[in-house]
Amino acid sequence: MTIRRHLLGIAIAAAALAAAGQACAQTSQSATGSITVMQPVLNVTKTSDLSFGSVFRPSSGSGSISIDANTGAVNASNLSQLNGNTTSRAGFTVEGQPNANIYVTYPNSVNLTRSGGSETLTVYLTSSMGGGQISGGGTVTFNIGGQVTLSSSTVLGAYSNSFTVTVAYN
């Protein structure tokens, strides 16, 4: 019986050494940690407002005026503009992380309210950029244009309101 105990003890010790040998076996692999620290969109500057200038409402029916967001071209249909009319698309400059992708959001429309009244005109907005890339110099520009329709019964007066554009990294 002592031989059995002795053999049993040796077997237990051998099993323990085998398990310890497996626990000591190691393998390793490297991983890389990384982070890109970006300059936030520090500045979105308005360089011009959206202005349709002064127009004469149509004598009958309806008419519209539009300003192209890309080119600034003005198109008037069934209404007349005041001679020397000054129009402009809304312009914006974005300063941010060079070469970063961005996207621009803006409302589909804005209601302009008559000064001294409650009448509104809806301007449908368009943009020269829904998304893009900031230049290597850290800036990019874009414009907002739009279209407004007037009727022969549109109340005379100056109409205005503000709208917000948002720029974010893509």
PDB file of C-alpha atoms in Angstrom, residues 52 58 61-66 77 79 120-124 147-151 154:
ATOM      1  CA  PHE A  52     -34.165  89.300 -52.635  1.00  0.00           C
ATOM      2  CA  PRO A  58     -47.489  91.013 -59.708  1.00  0.00           C
ATOM      3  CA  GLY A  61     -51.820  86.072 -60.315  1.00  0.00           C
ATOM      4  CA  SER A  62     -48.536  85.157 -58.725  1.00  0.00           C
ATOM      5  CA  GLY A  63     -44.855  85.513 -59.460  1.00  0.00           C
ATOM      6  CA  SER A  64     -41.624  84.322 -57.944  1.00  0.00           C
ATOM      7  CA  ILE A  65     -38.038  85.328 -57.504  1.00  0.00           C
ATOM      8  CA  SER A  66     -35.166  82.937 -56.870  1.00  0.00           C
ATOM      9  CA  SER A  77     -40.918  85.200 -63.057  1.00  0.00           C
ATOM     10  CA  LEU A  79     -42.787  90.122 -61.246  1.00  0.00           C
ATOM     11  CA  THR A 120     -45.659  85.833 -43.800  1.00  0.00           C
ATOM     12  CA  LEU A 121     -43.918  84.815 -46.995  1.00  0.00           C
ATOM     13  CA  THR A 122     -42.319  81.376 -47.231  1.00  0.00           C
ATOM     14  CA  VAL A 123     -38.825  81.174 -48.711  1.00  0.00           C
ATOM     15  CA  TYR A 124     -37.733  77.699 -49.824  1.00  0.00           C
ATOM     16  CA  GLN A 147     -37.166  81.055 -53.851  1.00  0.00           C
ATOM     17  CA  VAL A 148     -40.160  83.091 -52.728  1.00  0.00           C
ATOM     18  CA  THR A 149     -43.565  83.437 -54.393  1.00  0.00           C
ATOM     19  CA  LEU A 150     -45.670  86.601 -54.230  1.00  0.00           C
ATOM     20  CA  SER A 151     -49.285  87.047 -55.231  1.00  0.00           C
ATOM     21  CA  THR A 154     -49.326  90.090 -50.977  1.00  0.00           C
TER      22      THR A 154
END
